[in-house]
Amino acid sequence: MDNSDSVDRSSSELGTTTITNGSPTVGAGLADSGNGFAVPPTAASMDEALQLVENVLQSDIGVNTLLTRLKQSNVSARDFAAFLKKRSTLEEEHAQGLKKLCRTTHESARRADNRQGSYAQNFDEITRIHERMADNSIQFAQSLHQMHEDLHELANSTERGRKHWKQTCLNAEKRVQDSESTMEKAKAKYDSLAEDYDRARTGDKQSGRVFGIKGPKSAAQHEEDLHRKMLGADSDYASKVQTAQTHRQELVSTLRPQAIRALREVVSECDSGLTLQLQKFASFNEKLLLSNGLCVSPLKGQDSGQGPAPRSLRDVVYQIDNEKDFNQFIASHASKVGTKRPDIKYERHPTMAPAQQTPPSASRQTQAIYAQPTPPPYVMQAPPGQNGPYGGSNFSQGGPTQSFPAAVQPVTAERSYSGSPQQHQFPSPSASGPPQLPPPRFASAGHSPAAAPVVMTANNGNHTANPPPLKPVFGSTLEALFDRDGSAVPIVVYQCLQAVDLFGLDVEGIYRLSGTASHITKLRAIFDHDSSLVDFRNPENFFHDVNSVAGLLKQFFRELPDPLFTTVHYRELIDAGRIDDDARRRDVLHAIINSLPDANYATLRALTLHLNRVQEHSITNRMNAGNLAICFGPTLMGPNTGPDIADAGWRVRVIDTILQNTYQIFDED
């Protein structure tokens, strides 16, 4: 019982067995003693593992096992060689790109339109540091390429050895199998003749005659023939056994040990070569990192013997003196300073007598008029607290408008919207959700900012017919709506964008799928009646049909007397769309958009920011910038009819460029 337990324990402690330098090396696992400490294998377990390896190798499966192991080593060597080749290519591309970047940057820094002085000197040193790092990377890439070549050659040599010994062993085993098969056939024939002879010898000799080729035979003759045949079969069977024994003895004693020894050497060679290349790879990586580290931060206190010691990247950067460079640049223009101009003073003409009393001249009256303080320009500012359900910030085309006291409010060159008692607000992105439009404010009588709006629902059962158009919206110009309602963004646009932001960003095909015609007709009639009474924050007010809201918005833009981009700028926009360079096309479109009228600019800005939010949800709604451009190209720039039908593709390109560069054309604040 104790002996079996010890054998089981020794077997459980054995780990994997590997072959190194032609001899088996046992990687015995360390058994757990129960208290968390590993117990090293004993000499007995090592000997048992070695004997186990020899038993496997000398068996019939030994050669096939070694061939399989050699194939694994060969595949691993080829994989690592491919890795080295790819890594070498990447490192060389990186080094060449870095050297090219340093060269172009060095040339650019030497131009007259760049800073000079300490900046130029130290920046030149920065590029040289990067060039040295690129040289290190090139050397590393060359070393990896050489390793790839060596390992690839080793893998090819290993594969040739594997195929040679595989064929040799297979041929020897086939000879043994063929000789054993022939032996078995001879034995079967010998056994059959022996049984026939035994029956003929012990049977009734007078029972009859046996007919042969030359006539009938007697029992004695038949017995004699069988005996003769049996002796021949016995001799043949004995020779076949001798041949099979010879072949098997040759295989077991000569060919198989020779093949096993050769295959173990090939496996050891392949594994050793792969290990060597792995060690070289680790050393080259350490050398590369160390060399780059010394380039960035050289060791202190070492005398190179070739001039001043190299400086670290940090020291180079910290030696840039901005104040010194600035003073030197300004002082270099001292020679261009002209003579000091005389003071400006008033000189009375001699013809005017000192005592003469004359009324103030027209010019003095004019001076007096201009000497009076000028009131500050009117800036549209929304009353505090009117952020609506979406929040938002105040915007102008040039950036956020700031509030100043009336006596010191500056005259600003930024674009503002005239004719409105407040500054208009546009959507901006926020961290809590998609940016939304602020609620519009109205200048019409009877609508106090503090009064709650009267909401007209679309499905009011008390109204069987569409309401009369008291304040038409569709078909009116943006300027007319601006003057009437006091909102740079028309109320119908604001309400539709608000509804899609709240309920349609994740609807598949938004702005592409058509809504219900009857719903669109009813919603249009409500807006033409009095748009200030509409509130699309409640989906019941648009029949829970957000596609109809999207269709209503596109219908509003289609029916504008003058398109949103205006007819005046149409040809400029088409010409801009023909520009191939993306950056230049964007800048030209930006300039054209800045020249639009106030109402057109504000409406386009609100719509573009909204469509940008739509395309940000393109994974769910399937509406990217290109699809939206196809939907809104003819809507915002005019229908594809008449002589302009050939411009359809350029219109789509214009809208797509604007959507792709939303925050470059419109500030996101």
Coordinates of N, CA and C in Angstrom, one line a residue, residues 303-381:
D303 N 32.7 63.1 -19.8 CA 33.4 63.9 -20.7 C 33.5 63.2 -22.0
S304 N 32.8 63.7 -23.0 CA 32.8 63.0 -24.3 C 34.1 63.2 -25.1
G305 N 34.9 64.2 -24.7 CA 36.2 64.5 -25.4 C 36.1 65.1 -26.7
Q306 N 34.8 65.4 -27.2 CA 34.6 66.0 -28.5 C 33.7 67.3 -28.3
G307 N 34.2 68.2 -27.6 CA 33.5 69.5 -27.4 C 32.6 69.4 -26.1
P308 N 31.6 70.3 -26.0 CA 30.7 70.3 -24.9 C 29.9 69.0 -24.8
A309 N 29.5 68.7 -23.5 CA 28.7 67.5 -23.3 C 27.3 67.7 -23.9
P310 N 26.7 66.7 -24.4 CA 25.4 66.8 -25.0 C 24.3 67.2 -23.9
R311 N 23.4 67.9 -24.3 CA 22.3 68.4 -23.4 C 21.1 67.5 -23.5
S312 N 20.4 67.4 -22.4 CA 19.1 66.6 -22.5 C 18.0 67.4 -23.1
L313 N 17.0 66.7 -23.5 CA 15.8 67.4 -24.2 C 15.2 68.4 -23.3
R314 N 15.1 68.1 -22.0 CA 14.6 69.1 -21.0 C 15.4 70.3 -20.9
D315 N 16.8 70.1 -20.9 CA 17.6 71.3 -20.8 C 17.5 72.2 -22.0
V316 N 17.4 71.5 -23.2 CA 17.3 72.3 -24.4 C 16.0 73.1 -24.4
V317 N 14.9 72.5 -24.0 CA 13.6 73.2 -24.0 C 13.7 74.4 -23.0
Y318 N 14.2 74.1 -21.8 CA 14.2 75.2 -20.8 C 15.2 76.3 -21.1
Q319 N 16.1 76.2 -22.1 CA 17.0 77.3 -22.4 C 16.4 78.2 -23.4
I320 N 15.1 78.0 -23.8 CA 14.5 79.0 -24.7 C 14.0 80.2 -23.9
D321 N 14.5 81.3 -24.2 CA 14.2 82.6 -23.5 C 13.3 83.4 -24.3
N322 N 12.0 83.4 -24.0 CA 11.0 84.1 -24.8 C 11.2 85.6 -24.7
E323 N 11.5 86.1 -23.5 CA 11.7 87.6 -23.3 C 12.9 88.1 -24.1
K324 N 14.0 87.3 -24.0 CA 15.2 87.7 -24.8 C 14.9 87.7 -26.3
D325 N 14.3 86.7 -26.8 CA 14.0 86.7 -28.2 C 13.1 87.8 -28.6
F326 N 12.1 88.1 -27.8 CA 11.2 89.3 -28.1 C 12.0 90.6 -28.2
N327 N 12.8 90.8 -27.1 CA 13.5 92.1 -27.1 C 14.5 92.2 -28.3
Q328 N 15.2 91.1 -28.6 CA 16.1 91.1 -29.7 C 15.4 91.4 -31.0
F329 N 14.2 90.8 -31.2 CA 13.5 91.1 -32.5 C 13.0 92.5 -32.6
I330 N 12.5 93.0 -31.5 CA 12.1 94.4 -31.5 C 13.3 95.4 -31.7
A331 N 14.3 95.1 -31.0 CA 15.5 96.0 -31.1 C 16.1 95.9 -32.5
S332 N 16.0 94.8 -33.2 CA 16.5 94.8 -34.6 C 15.9 95.7 -35.5
H333 N 14.7 96.2 -35.2 CA 14.0 97.2 -36.0 C 14.2 98.6 -35.6
A334 N 15.2 98.8 -34.7 CA 15.5 100.2 -34.2 C 15.9 101.1 -35.3
S335 N 16.6 100.6 -36.3 CA 17.1 101.5 -37.4 C 16.0 101.9 -38.3
K336 N 14.8 101.3 -38.2 CA 13.7 101.7 -39.1 C 12.8 102.7 -38.5
V337 N 13.1 103.1 -37.2 CA 12.3 104.1 -36.5 C 12.7 105.5 -37.1
G338 N 11.7 106.2 -37.6 CA 12.0 107.6 -38.2 C 12.2 108.6 -37.1
T339 N 12.4 109.9 -37.6 CA 12.5 111.0 -36.6 C 11.2 111.3 -35.9
K340 N 11.3 111.8 -34.8 CA 10.1 112.1 -34.0 C 9.3 113.2 -34.6
R341 N 8.0 113.0 -34.7 CA 7.2 114.0 -35.4 C 6.9 115.1 -34.4
P342 N 6.8 116.4 -34.9 CA 6.5 117.5 -34.0 C 5.1 117.4 -33.4
D343 N 4.9 118.0 -32.2 CA 3.7 118.0 -31.5 C 2.6 118.7 -32.4
I344 N 1.4 118.2 -32.3 CA 0.3 118.8 -33.0 C -0.3 119.9 -32.1
K345 N -0.4 121.1 -32.7 CA -0.9 122.2 -32.0 C -1.7 123.1 -32.9
Y346 N -2.6 123.9 -32.3 CA -3.5 124.7 -33.1 C -2.8 126.1 -33.4
E347 N -2.8 126.5 -34.6 CA -2.2 127.7 -35.0 C -3.3 128.6 -35.7
R348 N -3.5 129.8 -35.1 CA -4.6 130.7 -35.7 C -4.0 131.4 -36.8
H349 N -4.8 131.6 -37.8 CA -4.4 132.3 -39.0 C -4.2 133.8 -38.7
P350 N -3.2 134.4 -39.2 CA -3.0 135.9 -38.9 C -4.1 136.8 -39.2
T351 N -4.9 136.4 -40.2 CA -6.0 137.3 -40.6 C -7.1 137.5 -39.6
M352 N -7.1 136.6 -38.6 CA -8.1 136.6 -37.6 C -7.6 137.4 -36.4
A353 N -8.4 138.5 -36.2 CA -8.0 139.4 -35.1 C -8.3 138.7 -33.7
P354 N -7.4 139.0 -32.7 CA -7.6 138.4 -31.4 C -8.9 138.8 -30.8
A355 N -9.4 140.1 -31.0 CA -10.5 140.6 -30.3 C -11.8 140.4 -31.1
Q356 N -11.8 139.9 -32.2 CA -12.9 139.8 -33.1 C -13.9 138.7 -32.5
Q357 N -15.2 139.1 -32.4 CA -16.2 138.2 -31.9 C -17.0 137.7 -33.0
T358 N -16.9 136.5 -33.3 CA -17.6 135.8 -34.4 C -18.4 134.6 -33.8
P359 N -19.5 134.4 -34.4 CA -20.3 133.2 -34.0 C -19.5 131.9 -34.2
P360 N -19.9 130.9 -33.5 CA -19.2 129.6 -33.7 C -19.4 129.1 -35.2
S361 N -18.3 128.7 -35.7 CA -18.3 128.2 -37.1 C -19.0 126.8 -37.2
A362 N -19.3 126.5 -38.4 CA -20.0 125.2 -38.6 C -19.2 124.1 -38.1
S363 N -17.8 124.3 -38.4 CA -16.9 123.2 -38.0 C -16.9 123.0 -36.5
R364 N -16.9 124.2 -35.7 CA -16.8 124.1 -34.3 C -18.1 123.5 -33.7
Q365 N -19.3 123.8 -34.4 CA -20.5 123.2 -34.0 C -20.5 121.7 -34.2
T366 N -19.9 121.3 -35.3 CA -19.7 119.9 -35.6 C -18.9 119.2 -34.5
Q367 N -17.8 119.9 -34.2 CA -16.9 119.3 -33.1 C -17.7 119.2 -31.8
A368 N -18.5 120.2 -31.5 CA -19.2 120.1 -30.3 C -20.2 118.9 -30.3
I369 N -20.8 118.7 -31.5 CA -21.7 117.6 -31.6 C -21.0 116.3 -31.3
Y370 N -19.8 116.1 -32.0 CA -19.1 114.9 -31.8 C -18.5 114.7 -30.5
A371 N -18.3 115.9 -29.8 CA -17.7 115.8 -28.4 C -18.7 115.2 -27.4
Q372 N -20.0 115.2 -27.8 CA -21.0 114.6 -26.8 C -20.8 113.1 -26.8
P373 N -21.1 112.5 -25.6 CA -20.9 111.1 -25.5 C -21.9 110.3 -26.4
T374 N -21.4 109.3 -27.0 CA -22.2 108.6 -28.0 C -22.8 107.4 -27.2
P375 N -24.1 107.1 -27.3 CA -24.7 106.0 -26.7 C -24.1 104.7 -27.2
P376 N -24.0 103.7 -26.4 CA -23.5 102.4 -26.8 C -24.4 101.7 -27.8
P377 N -23.8 100.9 -28.7 CA -24.7 100.2 -29.7 C -25.6 99.2 -28.9
Y378 N -26.8 99.0 -29.5 CA -27.7 98.1 -28.9 C -27.4 96.7 -29.2
V379 N -27.3 95.9 -28.1 CA -26.9 94.5 -28.2 C -28.2 93.7 -27.8
M380 N -28.5 92.7 -28.6 CA -29.7 91.9 -28.3 C -29.4 91.0 -27.1
Q381 N -30.1 91.1 -26.0 CA -29.8 90.3 -24.8 C -31.2 89.7 -24.3

